[in-house]
XYZ file of C-alpha atoms in Angstrom:
663
model
C 14.835 32.777 -15.395
C 13.966 33.892 -18.913
C 12.384 30.505 -19.669
C 9.872 30.936 -16.809
C 6.485 32.615 -16.995
C 5.835 35.833 -14.954
C 3.993 34.022 -12.129
C 6.766 31.437 -11.763
C 9.383 34.217 -11.636
C 7.384 36.113 -9.005
C 7.040 32.957 -6.861
C 10.801 32.375 -7.001
C 11.763 35.957 -6.120
C 9.182 36.640 -3.408
C 10.867 36.725 0.025
C 8.903 39.411 1.914
C 6.944 36.927 4.041
C 5.053 33.622 3.947
C 4.063 32.526 0.433
C 1.471 30.090 -0.866
C 1.994 28.990 -4.478
C -1.224 27.505 -5.861
C 0.264 25.235 -8.495
C -2.261 23.679 -10.877
C -1.622 20.260 -12.411
C 1.319 20.349 -14.849
C 2.170 23.974 -14.059
C 5.875 23.389 -13.339
C 5.805 23.470 -9.529
C 8.946 21.311 -9.086
C 10.813 23.700 -11.354
C 9.689 26.634 -9.218
C 10.838 24.915 -5.998
C 14.255 23.913 -7.385
C 14.843 27.335 -8.976
C 13.848 29.058 -5.727
C 16.344 26.947 -3.774
C 19.052 27.957 -6.284
C 17.961 31.627 -6.047
C 18.114 31.565 -2.218
C 21.597 30.026 -2.237
C 23.100 32.017 -5.118
C 21.585 35.474 -4.839
C 20.037 35.917 -1.384
C 22.897 34.965 0.911
C 21.299 31.855 2.413
C 23.755 29.104 3.341
C 22.671 25.813 1.672
C 22.623 24.057 5.076
C 19.988 26.590 6.261
C 17.529 25.766 3.457
C 15.079 22.870 3.841
C 12.747 21.448 1.195
C 10.143 18.943 2.401
C 8.384 16.443 0.145
C 6.071 13.460 0.703
C 8.043 10.667 -0.980
C 11.672 9.573 -1.111
C 11.433 9.556 -4.902
C 10.322 13.213 -5.009
C 13.149 14.161 -2.604
C 15.721 12.360 -4.771
C 14.472 14.009 -7.966
C 14.568 17.425 -6.310
C 18.116 16.787 -5.044
C 19.219 15.805 -8.562
C 17.625 18.879 -10.157
C 19.134 21.247 -7.590
C 22.474 19.444 -8.076
C 22.416 20.410 -11.763
C 21.828 24.053 -10.792
C 24.248 24.406 -7.891
C 26.598 21.426 -8.196
C 26.351 18.201 -6.217
C 28.589 19.391 -3.341
C 26.357 22.383 -2.553
C 23.164 20.351 -3.134
C 24.448 17.799 -0.612
C 24.402 20.470 2.122
C 20.700 21.236 1.584
C 18.100 19.579 3.796
C 15.918 17.947 1.098
C 13.870 15.137 2.580
C 10.438 13.750 3.403
C 8.596 14.924 6.529
C 9.407 11.613 8.190
C 13.123 11.713 7.325
C 13.329 15.214 8.783
C 11.541 13.902 11.880
C 14.148 11.144 12.254
C 16.980 13.657 11.946
C 15.459 15.864 14.665
C 14.734 12.933 16.995
C 18.183 11.318 16.624
C 19.788 14.596 17.675
C 17.330 15.480 20.439
C 16.400 11.968 21.658
C 17.626 12.605 25.205
C 15.113 15.416 25.804
C 12.267 12.936 25.192
C 13.804 10.052 27.137
C 15.028 8.062 24.113
C 18.445 6.788 23.124
C 19.748 8.160 19.790
C 19.644 4.593 18.497
C 15.900 4.090 18.992
C 14.233 1.667 16.550
C 11.637 2.580 13.946
C 8.976 -0.138 13.902
C 7.147 -0.969 10.693
C 3.415 -1.729 10.427
C 3.931 -5.467 11.046
C 5.956 -4.861 14.237
C 3.319 -2.410 15.478
C 0.525 -4.867 14.687
C 2.354 -7.465 16.812
C 2.470 -5.113 19.814
C -1.133 -4.041 19.295
C -2.283 -7.670 18.953
C -0.976 -8.433 22.444
C -2.589 -5.290 23.839
C -5.968 -5.692 22.126
C -5.940 -9.416 22.856
C -7.645 -10.432 19.604
C -6.795 -12.736 16.707
C -9.279 -10.975 14.402
C -6.942 -9.433 11.793
C -9.676 -7.114 10.502
C -10.320 -5.690 13.994
C -6.572 -5.338 14.528
C -6.081 -3.466 11.235
C -8.986 -1.164 12.045
C -7.595 -0.431 15.542
C -4.187 0.287 13.990
C -5.741 2.744 11.500
C -7.773 4.499 14.205
C -4.708 4.932 16.456
C -2.655 6.155 13.467
C -5.329 8.756 12.636
C -5.400 9.923 16.258
C -1.618 10.250 16.315
C -1.638 12.191 13.029
C -4.222 14.548 14.540
C -2.045 14.876 17.702
C -4.737 13.289 19.895
C -3.267 11.766 23.082
C -4.348 8.367 24.509
C -6.199 10.184 27.309
C -8.082 12.424 24.873
C -8.863 9.437 22.626
C -10.799 7.721 25.433
C -13.129 10.704 25.679
C -13.537 10.884 21.875
C -14.209 7.159 21.227
C -17.738 6.644 19.884
C -18.298 3.159 18.447
C -16.996 -0.236 19.627
C -13.967 -0.124 17.287
C -12.842 3.261 18.584
C -13.400 2.166 22.197
C -11.277 -0.943 21.573
C -8.547 1.216 19.969
C -8.695 3.812 22.776
C -8.336 1.062 25.392
C -5.227 -0.285 23.605
C -3.655 3.089 22.732
C -2.063 3.872 26.134
C -0.524 0.380 26.553
C 0.659 0.450 22.923
C 2.499 3.733 23.527
C 4.019 2.465 26.793
C 5.245 -0.734 25.100
C 6.851 1.220 22.249
C 8.644 3.454 24.759
C 9.801 0.422 26.764
C 11.300 -1.033 23.581
C 12.994 2.321 22.863
C 11.049 2.326 19.600
C 8.802 4.669 17.644
C 6.256 4.059 14.916
C 5.950 5.977 11.647
C 3.447 8.500 13.060
C 5.778 9.311 15.989
C 8.312 10.700 13.513
C 5.985 13.716 13.202
C 4.212 13.676 16.589
C 7.339 13.459 18.755
C 9.148 16.444 17.118
C 5.927 18.469 17.642
C 5.937 17.436 21.326
C 9.657 18.185 21.553
C 9.385 21.708 20.111
C 6.234 22.497 22.109
C 7.770 21.443 25.437
C 11.332 22.694 24.810
C 11.271 26.213 23.254
C 15.070 26.389 23.339
C 15.300 23.305 21.081
C 12.633 24.765 18.761
C 14.668 27.976 18.599
C 17.817 26.020 17.710
C 16.089 24.289 14.763
C 14.422 27.516 13.589
C 17.883 29.079 13.374
C 19.264 26.040 11.598
C 16.454 25.796 9.003
C 16.045 29.444 8.094
C 13.954 28.958 4.957
C 11.426 26.159 4.383
C 9.869 25.037 1.099
C 7.017 22.514 1.319
C 5.804 20.493 -1.661
C 2.254 19.033 -1.956
C 1.104 21.224 0.927
C -2.539 20.154 0.470
C -1.548 16.629 1.605
C -0.354 17.696 5.069
C -2.147 16.400 8.163
C -2.632 18.188 11.494
C 0.703 16.954 12.894
C 2.699 18.011 9.839
C 1.015 21.424 9.864
C 1.981 21.959 13.530
C 5.534 20.809 12.827
C 5.844 23.379 10.025
C 4.482 26.164 12.238
C 6.923 25.261 15.007
C 9.847 25.080 12.552
C 9.118 28.418 10.857
C 8.419 30.294 14.115
C 7.758 34.035 14.144
C 9.898 34.664 11.039
C 7.477 32.596 8.927
C 10.046 32.361 6.140
C 8.439 29.659 4.011
C 6.995 28.825 0.604
C 4.148 26.303 0.599
C 3.335 24.821 -2.809
C 0.039 23.015 -3.247
C -3.227 22.628 -5.120
C -6.596 22.379 -3.372
C -7.978 20.719 -6.533
C -5.608 17.762 -6.025
C -6.316 17.110 -2.332
C -7.144 13.379 -2.533
C -5.723 11.925 0.679
C -8.383 12.855 3.255
C -8.899 9.145 3.970
C -5.382 8.911 5.399
C -5.520 12.035 7.538
C -4.569 14.805 5.071
C -6.553 17.918 5.973
C -7.508 20.439 3.302
C -8.331 22.829 6.178
C -4.559 23.400 6.446
C -4.826 25.301 3.145
C -7.984 27.116 4.228
C -6.361 28.162 7.542
C -3.132 29.568 6.092
C -4.445 33.104 5.338
C -5.983 33.317 8.834
C -2.865 31.975 10.626
C -0.510 34.122 8.540
C -2.250 37.441 7.720
C 0.792 38.576 5.687
C 0.482 35.511 3.416
C 0.904 36.191 -0.302
C -0.865 33.885 -2.785
C 0.496 33.338 -6.309
C -1.400 31.134 -8.778
C 0.305 29.012 -11.435
C -2.394 28.367 -14.032
C -0.425 27.791 -17.230
C -0.255 24.043 -17.858
C 2.763 22.625 -19.730
C 1.463 19.044 -19.928
C -1.951 18.717 -21.586
C -3.845 19.910 -24.645
C -6.616 22.517 -24.377
C -9.447 19.957 -24.744
C -8.172 17.862 -21.830
C -7.812 20.958 -19.644
C -11.287 22.202 -20.553
C -12.797 18.878 -19.418
C -10.744 19.026 -16.179
C -11.806 22.626 -15.475
C -15.457 21.714 -16.142
C -15.361 18.812 -13.671
C -13.629 20.654 -10.819
C -15.898 23.714 -11.223
C -18.624 21.630 -9.496
C -16.608 21.685 -6.230
C -16.560 24.437 -3.608
C -13.401 26.449 -4.252
C -10.904 27.611 -1.641
C -9.093 29.633 -4.325
C -10.411 30.205 -7.828
C -8.087 28.830 -10.491
C -8.410 27.830 -14.159
C -5.798 25.864 -16.102
C -4.882 26.884 -19.642
C -2.345 25.686 -22.185
C -0.512 26.759 -25.344
C -0.143 23.145 -26.534
C -2.954 23.303 -29.085
C -6.517 22.023 -29.213
C -5.615 18.341 -29.309
C -7.652 15.182 -29.940
C -11.267 14.836 -28.909
C -11.817 12.954 -25.638
C -13.439 9.562 -26.220
C -16.105 8.233 -23.842
C -16.925 4.565 -24.479
C -19.762 2.522 -22.978
C -19.018 -1.221 -22.815
C -21.440 -4.087 -22.348
C -19.596 -5.408 -19.265
C -16.171 -5.477 -17.620
C -14.883 -8.306 -19.861
C -15.788 -6.247 -22.925
C -14.188 -3.153 -21.366
C -10.870 -4.894 -20.687
C -10.724 -6.409 -24.178
C -11.869 -3.167 -25.830
C -9.248 -1.074 -24.024
C -6.462 -3.513 -24.951
C -7.562 -3.496 -28.610
C -7.874 0.298 -28.759
C -4.463 0.642 -27.151
C -2.836 -1.779 -29.613
C -4.451 -0.089 -32.607
C -3.499 3.402 -31.421
C 0.079 2.305 -30.710
C 0.369 0.804 -34.203
C -1.040 3.934 -35.888
C 1.136 6.392 -33.933
C 4.261 4.190 -33.631
C 4.243 4.871 -29.864
C 5.958 2.908 -27.083
C 4.064 0.870 -24.501
C 5.367 3.158 -21.726
C 3.490 6.079 -23.321
C 0.195 4.542 -22.092
C -1.462 4.290 -18.688
C -4.630 2.481 -17.625
C -5.929 4.263 -14.520
C -8.681 3.080 -12.146
C -10.218 3.940 -8.768
C -9.455 0.715 -6.841
C -6.767 -1.982 -6.956
C -9.218 -4.840 -7.604
C -10.062 -3.351 -11.025
C -6.557 -4.156 -12.303
C -6.906 -7.961 -12.354
C -9.007 -8.281 -15.527
C -6.784 -5.831 -17.453
C -3.714 -7.822 -16.350
C -5.327 -10.993 -17.730
C -5.978 -9.489 -21.168
C -2.559 -7.822 -21.346
C -0.892 -11.137 -20.466
C -3.096 -13.019 -22.976
C -1.893 -10.687 -25.725
C 1.731 -10.622 -24.527
C 1.732 -6.921 -23.827
C 4.312 -5.847 -21.198
C 2.992 -3.864 -18.222
C 3.990 -2.466 -14.839
C 1.587 -2.636 -11.890
C 1.966 0.110 -9.295
C 1.451 -0.678 -5.635
C 2.924 -4.189 -5.655
C 4.323 -5.761 -2.495
C 7.121 -3.712 -1.005
C 10.602 -5.205 -1.217
C 10.928 -4.694 2.544
C 7.738 -6.681 3.191
C 9.227 -9.886 1.784
C 9.836 -12.435 4.559
C 13.482 -13.007 3.650
C 14.272 -9.250 3.756
C 12.497 -8.902 7.105
C 14.566 -11.826 8.422
C 17.845 -10.080 7.557
C 16.700 -6.611 8.686
C 15.763 -8.149 12.073
C 19.495 -8.831 12.603
C 20.419 -5.334 11.450
C 17.814 -3.741 13.724
C 19.181 -5.719 16.654
C 22.713 -4.498 15.900
C 21.424 -0.909 15.927
C 19.292 -1.318 19.080
C 19.746 -4.335 21.350
C 16.481 -3.409 23.140
C 14.414 -4.079 19.973
C 12.460 -7.101 21.269
C 10.510 -8.010 18.072
C 13.826 -7.986 16.151
C 15.423 -10.127 18.900
C 12.682 -12.777 18.666
C 12.822 -12.948 14.858
C 16.624 -13.073 14.663
C 16.964 -15.614 17.490
C 14.600 -18.047 15.752
C 15.470 -17.522 12.062
C 17.337 -19.678 11.219
C 16.607 -21.954 14.199
C 19.538 -22.269 16.578
C 18.199 -24.364 19.465
C 16.291 -21.496 21.108
C 12.774 -22.807 21.604
C 9.437 -21.151 22.343
C 9.583 -22.230 26.027
C 12.968 -20.509 26.476
C 11.702 -17.283 24.882
C 8.541 -17.388 26.979
C 10.576 -17.726 30.187
C 12.923 -14.953 29.024
C 9.926 -12.726 28.206
C 8.370 -13.280 31.635
C 11.669 -12.488 33.386
C 12.341 -9.387 31.234
C 8.773 -8.146 31.822
C 9.151 -8.458 35.593
C 12.453 -6.574 35.524
C 11.266 -3.984 32.909
C 14.290 -4.649 30.709
C 14.778 -5.897 27.155
C 15.029 -9.592 26.230
C 18.661 -9.097 25.204
C 19.629 -7.556 28.556
C 17.633 -10.185 30.465
C 19.546 -13.053 28.815
C 22.783 -11.972 30.556
C 21.296 -11.514 34.052
C 22.270 -13.902 36.838
C 18.648 -14.018 38.027
C 17.530 -15.493 34.707
C 20.463 -17.962 34.605
C 19.475 -19.350 38.026
C 15.960 -20.229 36.831
C 16.977 -21.710 33.458
C 18.463 -25.078 32.517
C 21.955 -25.003 30.983
C 20.801 -26.644 27.719
C 18.286 -23.797 27.270
C 20.620 -21.028 28.398
C 23.710 -21.912 26.321
C 22.217 -21.447 22.805
C 20.633 -18.183 23.973
C 23.896 -16.796 25.342
C 25.809 -17.936 22.251
C 23.352 -16.000 20.075
C 23.657 -12.860 22.243
C 27.473 -13.027 22.229
C 27.378 -13.384 18.438
C 25.272 -10.195 18.212
C 27.679 -8.367 20.563
C 30.704 -9.351 18.439
C 28.951 -8.289 15.257
C 27.732 -5.039 16.811
C 31.287 -4.039 17.740
C 32.329 -4.551 14.102
C 29.227 -2.890 12.642
C 29.943 0.338 14.533
C 33.391 0.860 13.000
C 33.890 -1.318 9.904
C 32.451 -0.555 6.437
C 29.022 -2.088 5.762
C 30.368 -4.031 2.768
C 32.668 -6.021 5.077
C 30.205 -6.823 7.867
C 27.019 -7.858 6.057
C 28.529 -10.706 3.962
C 30.078 -12.109 7.162
C 26.712 -11.944 8.909
C 24.968 -13.863 6.087
C 27.739 -16.456 6.069
C 27.731 -16.887 9.851
C 23.980 -17.577 10.045
C 24.098 -19.652 6.796
C 20.900 -18.029 5.579
C 21.317 -19.481 2.083
C 21.500 -23.011 3.527
C 18.440 -22.299 5.679
C 16.407 -21.266 2.597
C 17.387 -24.364 0.612
C 16.549 -26.592 3.609
C 13.070 -25.108 4.061
C 11.869 -24.246 0.531
C 11.674 -25.986 -2.807
C 14.652 -25.163 -5.022
C 12.919 -22.569 -7.197
C 11.504 -20.587 -4.235
C 14.835 -20.788 -2.396
C 16.633 -19.406 -5.489
C 14.193 -16.485 -5.777
C 14.391 -15.628 -2.084
C 18.179 -15.877 -1.970
C 18.374 -13.656 -5.070
C 16.323 -11.047 -3.149
C 18.688 -11.282 -0.168
C 21.697 -10.949 -2.504
C 20.134 -7.900 -4.165
C 19.475 -6.364 -0.738
C 23.054 -7.072 0.394
C 24.475 -5.596 -2.822
C 22.329 -2.488 -2.362
C 23.492 -2.068 1.274
C 27.119 -2.543 0.213
C 26.852 0.032 -2.586
C 25.096 2.506 -0.299
C 27.732 2.011 2.392
C 30.536 2.513 -0.102
C 28.967 5.568 -1.756
C 27.989 7.360 1.474
C 30.861 6.098 3.647
C 28.373 4.878 6.252
C 28.613 1.915 8.620
C 26.025 -0.845 8.779
C 24.622 0.687 11.985
C 24.139 4.087 10.312
C 22.459 2.522 7.276
C 20.177 0.408 9.458
C 18.935 3.438 11.354
C 17.419 4.884 8.185
C 16.337 1.595 6.629
C 12.712 1.768 7.754
C 12.297 4.929 5.671
C 13.789 3.629 2.447
C 11.471 2.606 -0.358
C 13.114 0.267 -2.826
C 10.048 -0.166 -5.009
C 11.018 2.519 -7.490
C 13.932 0.527 -8.881
C 16.059 2.461 -11.340
C 15.315 0.200 -14.292
C 11.535 0.676 -13.861
C 11.770 3.946 -15.798
C 13.558 2.236 -18.681
C 11.049 -0.637 -18.896
C 8.777 -0.322 -21.945
C 5.414 -1.388 -20.537
C 1.860 -0.132 -20.021
C 1.446 1.467 -16.585
C -1.480 0.055 -14.575
C -2.165 2.322 -11.621
C -4.757 3.541 -9.152
C -5.605 7.226 -9.433
C -4.098 7.849 -5.992
C -0.762 6.304 -7.037
C -0.764 8.218 -10.361
C -0.821 11.700 -8.784
C 2.259 13.653 -9.791
C 2.838 11.482 -12.889
C 1.996 12.072 -16.545
C 1.442 9.883 -19.620
C 1.070 10.712 -23.287
C -2.089 8.591 -23.570
C -4.461 7.746 -20.710
C -7.296 5.214 -20.456
C -9.481 6.116 -17.462
C -11.582 2.973 -16.857
C -14.563 1.913 -14.738
C -15.864 5.491 -14.415
C -19.213 4.478 -12.921
C -21.435 5.477 -10.033
C -20.397 3.370 -7.037
C -16.799 3.099 -8.270
C -15.883 6.730 -9.066
C -17.432 8.270 -7.009
C -17.032 5.363 -4.582
C -20.271 4.018 -3.098
C -19.066 4.891 0.435
C -18.208 8.487 -0.509
C -21.623 10.007 -1.084
C -21.630 12.637 1.678
C -20.709 16.140 0.377
C -17.085 16.385 1.653
C -16.182 12.873 0.451
C -17.947 13.415 -2.888
C -15.821 16.526 -3.455
C -12.678 14.466 -2.787
C -13.868 11.863 -5.334
C -14.357 14.668 -7.869
C -10.798 15.815 -7.206
C -9.711 12.232 -7.892
C -11.434 12.375 -11.301
C -9.698 15.713 -11.935
C -6.318 14.129 -11.097
C -7.079 11.291 -13.547
C -8.018 13.636 -16.397
C -4.961 15.867 -15.876
C -2.493 12.931 -16.096
C -3.080 12.863 -19.889
C -0.821 14.825 -22.207
C -2.095 14.087 -25.731
C -5.139 11.809 -25.544
C -7.745 10.734 -23.003
C -10.153 7.813 -23.284
C -12.789 7.367 -20.591
C -14.861 4.178 -20.302
C -17.654 2.677 -18.208
C -19.691 -0.534 -18.205
C -23.452 -0.983 -18.550
C -23.216 -4.122 -16.415
C -20.473 -5.311 -14.118
C -19.843 -8.750 -12.669
C -19.857 -8.572 -8.880
C -19.308 -11.925 -7.146
C -21.248 -14.183 -9.543
C -23.958 -11.750 -10.515
C -24.176 -9.218 -13.328
C -25.252 -5.890 -11.837
C -26.519 -2.909 -13.881
C -24.220 0.164 -13.827
C -24.707 3.877 -14.377
C -22.048 6.139 -15.907
C -20.425 8.388 -13.321
C -21.877 11.865 -12.891
C -18.315 13.113 -13.507
C -18.552 12.113 -17.185
C -21.511 14.453 -17.704
C -19.646 17.163 -15.771
C -16.820 17.064 -18.348
C -19.218 18.714 -20.828
C -20.113 17.598 -24.355
C -18.212 20.075 -26.578
C -15.010 18.059 -26.902
C -16.372 14.575 -26.245
C -16.894 11.795 -28.771
C -19.180 9.060 -27.430
C -19.203 5.492 -28.657
C -20.417 2.016 -27.668
C -23.432 1.281 -25.516
C -26.704 -0.463 -26.177
C -27.045 1.033 -29.666
C -23.761 -0.463 -30.871
C -23.313 -4.057 -31.920
C -20.656 -5.451 -29.637
C -18.311 -7.928 -31.296
C -18.034 -11.275 -29.528
C -14.758 -12.353 -27.989
C -13.800 -14.693 -30.847
C -14.126 -12.046 -33.553
C -12.355 -9.504 -31.345
C -9.457 -11.908 -30.903
C -9.381 -12.481 -34.671
C -9.103 -8.717 -35.226
C -6.321 -8.525 -32.681
C -4.561 -11.408 -34.461
C -4.719 -9.451 -37.724
C -3.311 -6.426 -35.951
C -0.403 -8.528 -34.636
C 0.301 -9.770 -38.137
C 0.398 -6.152 -39.357
C 2.760 -5.233 -36.512
C 5.032 -8.161 -37.340
C 5.008 -7.121 -40.997
C 5.927 -3.564 -40.000
C 9.022 -4.792 -38.133
C 10.471 -6.666 -41.134
């Protein structure tokens, strides 16, 4: 522990009661959590299986597991419960499913499956209304508001529509033996609240809890933590009220405010030494966040030197901003001999990325765009996972419909409609209904045979999937349904190649995972809805500029940051002008500033093209709040702005210099 500062050491060693570690940006919070886990296991007599660390992303959980593995060895680290909230919820529900009336093999429906159920309930084809209803119901579930309570709370027409659909939506999910993502928190809360003996069992199993990014918890997650810690209250919550930027998706900063009241013995330790940024960057960040109401007073400081001045540039318009940023970046990279991956261009909203992508592509600069389409959202992956879901839970009706019709196998819409009507009347799944004599008597043989052949195929495969290794079963499944042939029959050659390559990559990943973990296809499928394959391993090795929203950049750091489009109406967002939302926008600016290690360049436009019109813009109030001491301003009306042709000529010269430098 000699390499840690006094506050970090105190946070690791404190075990006399509940602890809140207020960890400022770049203050080494992950190190504190991993070292505390090691301390609990090595020196305090805690069994590794009785320690749980909860994070918000799979990536954070994996990184924590790796770091603890280096401290304690991979065998011991494997016994620890390091996971996301939702993964922990799955583990609890699989084991205790019976108490809530579920089978252990319940399905986890993704957003698209849930939208399908909701669409039938709401009875609308308006995708916007459907999305809004889905968001409203999700927010209610996160806040632990029941369908009955929601009806009383509904105010406007959208909420009334959502409240009307909520009860039927829940009943349909239960009938399918399925849960949605929000249920993975809500149902364990219900379970522990209604069954104290089960809560007691899990409190004894998870004897010490560590929670990362505590400020991002919602009402459901907060209740789950309280129920898991029980009267012992043996936990360490690590968070930062200055980085609470997820209020729009249900995160509740009140959870931080309420901790001292709920746990009077709570100790608070502040981590204020920053190991990431220079003093000038931290001064600007402290200046900005000082304009917010403070739950806990905290001021970041650093021993990394004064650092470069922060540059604030005014551009004529968004075209000039994109070109100017690309040119500045190229020039800076040439002067400092940096890599592309040392740079990030950060912005408030996804739509701002497009113009920067255009200029980066024009100048052949490699880049990575965060927040692209999830691997699991690709149609071909959803086709294959429909089969896997059906193997894991034959009552999964949406999976049944997708698998039975992709590729086509002679099962038509009329057959499925008749099957659906029969299953609905009998309150059973489509799969079960297909085998019933009552359905056979009302269906023609030419309709029934392909349906029964499909169901028998699933039964045969299911028997294998329960006992044989995943790497044996999945290739046979793909071969049996001739998915490759189906793609080449329905797509042009290039698209078919791309989609089949995705399926092959997915299959290879499943096979490797099955081999490494010794798990069957059924076991892998049960956790598949929680796996995020976006953060591919080679992404970290790729030398490219990172384009990212501020929300997606939280927790990351870059040597050089360009914070763009910092204007009134964008940051702060035009719909976030009321005091609480404005404070969250200011925290977003603070997150952006504190991503930078060595240099920070902030820019805004004097005019911005919206639709086909040029609209005047004002610099964000947050720029003025940074202070003037360490700021160098440039651009604006007073400067002569080079036209695009001369700018391109300058960039061409720069390229020639770069090429010369390589020889």
